[in-house]
Short mmCIF file of C-alpha atoms in Angstrom, two decimals:
data_model
loop_
_atom_site.label_atom_id
_atom_site.label_comp_id
_atom_site.label_asym_id
_atom_site.label_seq_id
_atom_site.Cartn_x
_atom_site.Cartn_y
_atom_site.Cartn_z
CA UNK A 96 0.00 0.00 0.00
CA UNK A 97 1.24 3.48 -0.89
CA UNK A 98 0.50 5.85 1.99
CA UNK A 99 0.41 9.62 1.58
CA UNK A 100 1.25 12.01 4.40
CA UNK A 101 0.18 15.61 4.72
CA UNK A 102 3.00 18.14 4.11
CA UNK A 103 3.38 19.15 7.77
CA UNK A 104 3.55 15.52 8.86
CA UNK A 105 6.14 14.72 6.20
CA UNK A 106 8.21 17.77 7.23
CA UNK A 107 8.06 16.69 10.85
CA UNK A 108 9.14 13.14 10.02
CA UNK A 109 12.04 14.49 7.95
CA UNK A 110 13.13 16.70 10.85
CA UNK A 111 13.44 13.59 13.04
CA UNK A 112 16.24 12.13 10.94
CA UNK A 113 16.69 8.33 10.98
CA UNK A 114 13.88 7.80 13.52
CA UNK A 115 11.43 9.59 11.25
CA UNK A 116 12.59 7.68 8.18
CA UNK A 117 12.25 4.34 9.99
CA UNK A 118 8.70 5.25 10.96
CA UNK A 119 7.86 6.18 7.37
CA UNK A 120 9.36 2.93 6.09
CA UNK A 121 7.45 0.91 8.70
CA UNK A 122 4.10 2.65 8.23
CA UNK A 123 2.68 0.31 5.53
CA UNK A 124 3.41 -2.71 7.74
CA UNK A 125 1.67 -1.09 10.74
CA UNK A 126 -1.38 -0.26 8.66
CA UNK A 127 -1.55 -3.81 7.34
CA UNK A 128 -1.32 -5.29 10.84
CA UNK A 129 -4.06 -2.99 12.11
CA UNK A 130 -6.27 -3.92 9.17
CA UNK A 131 -6.00 -7.53 10.27
CA UNK A 132 -6.33 -6.87 14.00
CA UNK A 133 -9.36 -4.59 13.76
CA UNK A 134 -11.01 -6.00 10.62
CA UNK A 135 -10.51 -2.84 8.58
CA UNK A 136 -10.31 -1.82 4.95
CA UNK A 137 -7.98 1.21 4.95
CA UNK A 138 -7.55 3.90 2.31
CA UNK A 139 -3.96 4.87 1.55
CA UNK A 140 -4.63 8.59 1.11
CA UNK A 141 -4.10 10.51 4.33
CA UNK A 142 -6.74 12.90 5.63
CA UNK A 143 -6.04 16.66 5.78
CA UNK A 144 -4.47 18.17 8.88
CA UNK A 145 -2.17 16.80 11.51
CA UNK A 146 1.56 17.12 11.89
CA UNK A 147 2.60 14.22 14.13
CA UNK A 148 0.55 11.26 12.85
CA UNK A 149 -0.69 9.48 9.79
CA UNK A 150 -4.50 9.67 9.65
CA UNK A 151 -6.61 7.88 7.06
CA UNK A 152 -10.13 6.68 6.34
CA UNK A 153 -11.15 3.09 6.93
CA UNK A 154 -14.23 0.90 7.05
CA UNK A 155 -14.80 -1.69 9.73
CA UNK A 156 -16.04 -5.23 9.19
CA UNK A 157 -19.64 -4.00 9.11
CA UNK A 158 -18.87 -1.30 6.52
CA UNK A 159 -19.10 1.59 8.97
CA UNK A 160 -16.79 4.55 8.31
CA UNK A 161 -13.91 4.94 10.75
CA UNK A 162 -10.64 6.86 10.97
CA UNK A 163 -7.28 5.20 11.67
CA UNK A 164 -4.59 7.29 13.38
CA UNK A 165 -0.96 6.17 13.88
CA UNK A 166 1.37 8.42 15.88
CA UNK A 167 5.00 9.18 15.06
CA UNK A 168 7.84 8.36 17.46
CA UNK A 169 7.71 10.79 20.35
CA UNK A 170 3.99 11.42 19.78
CA UNK A 171 2.46 8.89 22.16
CA UNK A 172 -1.31 8.49 21.73
CA UNK A 173 -1.96 6.93 25.15
CA UNK A 174 -2.99 10.25 26.74
CA UNK A 175 -5.27 11.06 23.81
CA UNK A 176 -6.92 7.65 24.13
CA UNK A 177 -7.43 8.19 27.87
CA UNK A 178 -9.09 11.58 27.38
CA UNK A 179 -11.28 10.34 24.53
CA UNK A 180 -12.40 7.46 26.69
CA UNK A 181 -13.24 9.77 29.59
CA UNK A 182 -15.21 12.12 27.34
CA UNK A 183 -17.25 9.27 25.82
CA UNK A 184 -18.13 11.43 22.83
CA UNK A 185 -19.10 14.60 24.72
CA UNK A 186 -17.38 17.41 22.84
CA UNK A 187 -14.78 15.01 21.40
CA UNK A 188 -14.70 12.39 18.66
CA UNK A 189 -15.70 8.87 19.70
CA UNK A 190 -12.94 6.31 20.36
CA UNK A 191 -13.49 2.76 19.04
CA UNK A 192 -10.16 1.04 19.74
CA UNK A 193 -6.62 1.72 20.99
CA UNK A 194 -3.46 -0.28 20.27
CA UNK A 195 -0.69 1.06 22.55
CA UNK A 196 1.97 -1.20 21.05
CA UNK A 197 1.43 0.17 17.56
CA UNK A 198 0.61 3.67 18.88
CA UNK A 199 -2.71 3.63 17.02
CA UNK A 200 -6.32 4.73 17.52
CA UNK A 201 -9.53 3.82 15.72
CA UNK A 202 -12.02 6.70 15.77
CA UNK A 203 -15.47 7.58 14.52
CA UNK A 204 -15.47 9.37 11.20
CA UNK A 205 -16.81 12.92 11.36
CA UNK A 206 -17.62 15.46 8.65
CA UNK A 207 -15.86 18.50 7.17
CA UNK A 208 -13.86 20.79 9.41
CA UNK A 209 -14.98 24.08 10.90
CA UNK A 210 -11.98 25.63 9.15
CA UNK A 211 -13.58 24.84 5.78
CA UNK A 212 -17.05 26.11 6.76
CA UNK A 213 -18.20 29.37 5.17
CA UNK A 214 -19.21 31.09 8.39
CA UNK A 215 -18.40 34.39 10.11
CA UNK A 216 -15.45 34.16 12.50
CA UNK A 217 -17.71 34.93 15.44
CA UNK A 218 -19.92 31.95 14.65
CA UNK A 219 -16.90 29.68 14.36
CA UNK A 220 -15.70 30.87 17.75
CA UNK A 221 -19.10 30.04 19.24
CA UNK A 222 -18.89 26.48 17.88
CA UNK A 223 -15.41 26.00 19.37
CA UNK A 224 -16.51 27.38 22.74
CA UNK A 225 -19.53 25.06 22.78
CA UNK A 226 -17.34 21.99 22.29
CA UNK A 227 -14.69 23.14 24.76
CA UNK A 228 -17.13 23.72 27.60
CA UNK A 229 -18.08 20.04 27.31
CA UNK A 230 -14.43 18.93 27.29
CA UNK A 231 -13.80 20.96 30.45
CA UNK A 232 -16.45 18.84 32.24
CA UNK A 233 -14.14 15.79 32.21
CA UNK A 234 -13.25 15.19 35.89
CA UNK A 235 -9.90 16.84 36.60
CA UNK A 236 -9.19 14.12 39.17
CA UNK A 237 -8.80 11.64 36.31
CA UNK A 238 -5.48 13.21 35.26
CA UNK A 239 -2.20 13.75 37.11
CA UNK A 240 -1.53 17.42 37.97
CA UNK A 241 1.63 18.95 36.48
CA UNK A 242 4.63 18.96 38.77
CA UNK A 243 6.60 22.05 39.81
CA UNK A 244 7.73 23.98 36.74
CA UNK A 245 5.63 21.79 34.44
CA UNK A 246 2.54 23.99 34.19
CA UNK A 247 1.78 25.04 30.61
CA UNK A 248 3.13 28.58 30.91
CA UNK A 249 6.45 27.30 32.30
CA UNK A 250 6.88 24.74 29.53
CA UNK A 251 6.03 27.37 26.88
CA UNK A 252 8.59 29.74 28.41
CA UNK A 253 11.30 27.13 27.97
CA UNK A 254 10.13 26.28 24.45
CA UNK A 255 10.23 29.93 23.37
CA UNK A 256 13.64 30.65 24.87
CA UNK A 257 15.31 27.42 23.75
CA UNK A 258 13.89 27.38 20.23
CA UNK A 259 14.53 31.06 19.58
CA UNK A 260 18.15 30.62 20.64
CA UNK A 261 18.69 27.42 18.68
CA UNK A 262 17.23 28.93 15.49
CA UNK A 263 19.40 32.05 15.68
CA UNK A 264 16.83 34.44 17.21
CA UNK A 265 14.18 34.70 14.47
CA UNK A 266 11.73 36.36 16.88
CA UNK A 267 11.66 40.19 16.80
CA UNK A 268 12.98 41.38 20.22
CA UNK A 269 9.81 43.29 21.13
CA UNK A 270 7.67 40.25 20.28
CA UNK A 271 9.89 37.96 22.34
CA UNK A 272 9.85 40.33 25.33
CA UNK A 273 6.05 40.60 25.34
CA UNK A 274 5.55 36.85 24.97
CA UNK A 275 7.88 36.22 27.92
CA UNK A 276 6.16 38.92 29.97
CA UNK A 277 2.79 37.26 29.41
CA UNK A 278 4.29 33.84 30.15
CA UNK A 279 5.64 35.11 33.49
CA UNK A 280 2.18 36.42 34.41
CA UNK A 281 0.57 33.07 33.59
CA UNK A 282 3.22 31.20 35.60
CA UNK A 283 2.57 33.43 38.60
CA UNK A 284 -1.20 32.96 38.27
CA UNK A 285 -1.08 29.16 37.95
CA UNK A 286 -3.56 27.63 40.40
CA UNK A 287 -3.88 23.83 40.38
CA UNK A 288 -7.31 24.05 42.02
CA UNK A 289 -8.69 26.01 39.06
CA UNK A 290 -7.26 23.80 36.33
CA UNK A 291 -9.52 21.74 34.07
CA UNK A 292 -8.89 19.05 31.48
CA UNK A 293 -8.12 21.15 28.41
CA UNK A 294 -8.13 20.04 24.80
CA UNK A 295 -4.77 21.73 24.22
CA UNK A 296 -5.03 22.32 20.45
CA UNK A 297 -8.61 23.41 19.60
CA UNK A 298 -8.02 25.21 16.30
CA UNK A 299 -10.79 25.17 13.63
CA UNK A 300 -9.21 22.35 11.61
CA UNK A 301 -9.52 20.16 14.73
CA UNK A 302 -13.30 20.73 14.94
CA UNK A 303 -15.26 18.42 12.62
CA UNK A 304 -18.97 18.51 11.89
CA UNK A 305 -21.19 15.96 13.58
CA UNK A 306 -24.80 14.98 14.02
CA UNK A 307 -26.09 16.13 17.43
CA UNK A 308 -26.02 13.42 20.08
CA UNK A 309 -27.93 13.02 23.36
CA UNK A 310 -26.37 15.17 26.09
CA UNK A 311 -24.48 17.39 23.65
CA UNK A 312 -27.07 20.21 23.57
CA UNK A 313 -27.25 20.15 19.78
CA UNK A 314 -23.48 20.32 19.31
CA UNK A 315 -22.63 20.85 15.64
CA UNK A 316 -18.86 20.19 15.85
CA UNK A 317 -16.75 17.79 17.87
CA UNK A 318 -13.04 18.21 18.50
CA UNK A 319 -10.34 15.74 17.46
CA UNK A 320 -6.67 15.33 18.43
CA UNK A 321 -6.91 16.34 22.11
CA UNK A 322 -3.62 16.73 23.97
CA UNK A 323 -5.57 16.34 27.22
CA UNK A 324 -3.78 17.83 30.23
CA UNK A 325 -4.64 20.00 33.24
CA UNK A 326 -4.42 23.76 32.73
CA UNK A 327 -6.22 27.08 32.96
CA UNK A 328 -9.34 26.83 30.71
CA UNK A 329 -8.41 30.23 29.25
CA UNK A 330 -5.39 28.50 27.71
CA UNK A 331 -7.70 26.64 25.30
CA UNK A 332 -9.30 29.93 24.26
CA UNK A 333 -5.83 31.36 23.65
CA UNK A 334 -5.10 28.48 21.28
CA UNK A 335 -8.41 29.14 19.50
CA UNK A 336 -7.26 32.73 18.86
CA UNK A 337 -3.60 32.20 17.97
CA UNK A 338 -4.34 32.14 14.23
CA UNK A 339 -6.99 33.96 12.11
CA UNK A 340 -4.17 36.09 10.68
CA UNK A 341 -5.90 36.53 7.34
CA UNK A 342 -9.12 37.65 9.03
CA UNK A 343 -7.74 40.38 11.30
CA UNK A 344 -8.20 43.22 8.80
CA UNK A 345 -6.82 46.74 9.05
CA UNK A 346 -7.11 46.95 12.85
CA UNK A 347 -5.76 43.58 13.90
CA UNK A 348 -5.30 44.30 17.59
CA UNK A 349 -8.78 45.80 17.97
CA UNK A 350 -10.40 42.88 16.17
CA UNK A 351 -8.51 40.23 18.13
CA UNK A 352 -9.31 41.95 21.42
CA UNK A 353 -12.98 41.86 20.42
CA UNK A 354 -12.79 38.13 19.81
CA UNK A 355 -11.05 37.66 23.17
CA UNK A 356 -13.95 39.45 24.83
CA UNK A 357 -16.52 37.39 22.93
CA UNK A 358 -14.97 34.08 24.01
CA UNK A 359 -14.26 35.24 27.56
CA UNK A 360 -17.87 36.35 28.02
CA UNK A 361 -19.19 33.13 26.49
CA UNK A 362 -17.07 31.01 28.84
CA UNK A 363 -17.11 33.34 31.89
CA UNK A 364 -13.39 33.91 31.87
CA UNK A 365 -11.11 36.98 31.88
CA UNK A 366 -10.54 38.57 28.46
CA UNK A 367 -7.05 39.85 29.33
CA UNK A 368 -5.98 36.37 30.40
CA UNK A 369 -7.30 34.96 27.10
CA UNK A 370 -5.34 37.67 25.23
CA UNK A 371 -2.10 36.80 27.03
CA UNK A 372 -2.44 33.09 26.30
CA UNK A 373 -3.32 33.86 22.66
CA UNK A 374 -0.23 36.00 22.19
CA UNK A 375 2.08 33.50 23.88
CA UNK A 376 0.62 30.69 21.75
CA UNK A 377 1.06 32.71 18.55
CA UNK A 378 4.77 33.17 19.28
CA UNK A 379 5.48 29.68 20.63
CA UNK A 380 3.65 28.01 17.73
CA UNK A 381 5.54 30.11 15.20
CA UNK A 382 8.84 28.97 16.68
CA UNK A 383 7.69 25.36 16.98
CA UNK A 384 6.73 25.03 13.32
CA UNK A 385 9.87 26.88 12.20
CA UNK A 386 11.81 24.29 14.15
CA UNK A 387 10.57 21.39 12.03
CA UNK A 388 10.97 23.18 8.73
CA UNK A 389 7.62 24.88 8.02
CA UNK A 390 9.28 28.20 7.25
CA UNK A 391 6.36 30.05 5.66
CA UNK A 392 3.86 29.09 8.36
CA UNK A 393 6.27 29.88 11.19
CA UNK A 394 7.08 33.32 9.78
CA UNK A 395 3.39 34.07 9.39
CA UNK A 396 2.82 33.47 13.10
CA UNK A 397 5.77 35.62 14.15
CA UNK A 398 5.01 38.42 11.71
CA UNK A 399 1.40 38.57 12.89
CA UNK A 400 2.59 38.77 16.50
CA UNK A 401 4.63 41.82 15.53
CA UNK A 402 1.58 43.55 14.00
CA UNK A 403 -0.33 43.07 17.27
CA UNK A 404 2.20 45.19 19.20
CA UNK A 405 0.53 48.39 17.90
CA UNK A 406 -1.79 49.90 20.48
CA UNK A 407 -0.29 48.02 23.38
#
């Protein structure tokens, strides 16, 4: 079987050197074994999105549509499987099977992404907030709290500093200073008692259309690819708002602040906290994707962070 990877996934595998090449070489065998183990008929063409897994359509033994996901080395899917199991379909895609040894998941197939939907930004934000509020209902006691220095703001601080240095300081100094200032505020404000189970990466391409299910209050989109860890719920809203670069218009800061307020009001959180997470995520994500070779995307994140300095 010839398997196709999405460009970001292929770039990530290439950045891993021999480990990534071994995984690519071994992928057809893994898919074949999972076809046998789970009674699947798998398509070779990968689905859009994703940067650390191969994801493709399949049909089970009864002809029902499913999605097969196989993680790269270093991208363990055990935590994702745990969170999907805890959610039981509320706000997140349904989990059908998990093979830890092959680092694979079998999931329900959902519809087109929210990213592709022709909707106003504000309506897309409402759909993401609706799904996230269900994810946040997963009992926090089911996950292990982060240890000292392992809260999300602390880990992002290290990522920003280390990656910026290793890549020769591609981040404009004023952008770097503001991102680190916001990170320090979020570290200082970290409160384990107020943490929830966050999705961790709820961008519009990770929200797929779905038929409403009992208990979902008419939910139109479910989220896929949860990272699933304990953090400030405003962190998820910051991830929601780290992109939208092409939709910010002539007054980017004003428009993004308005969206922060919309989401904060919808979820009963603080708009300034959402803004700080969104800015930190914009910078850290830009550096992260630059690090595995996605030059154009990484520069877009960092350049947009620079435009948001106006009016500070």
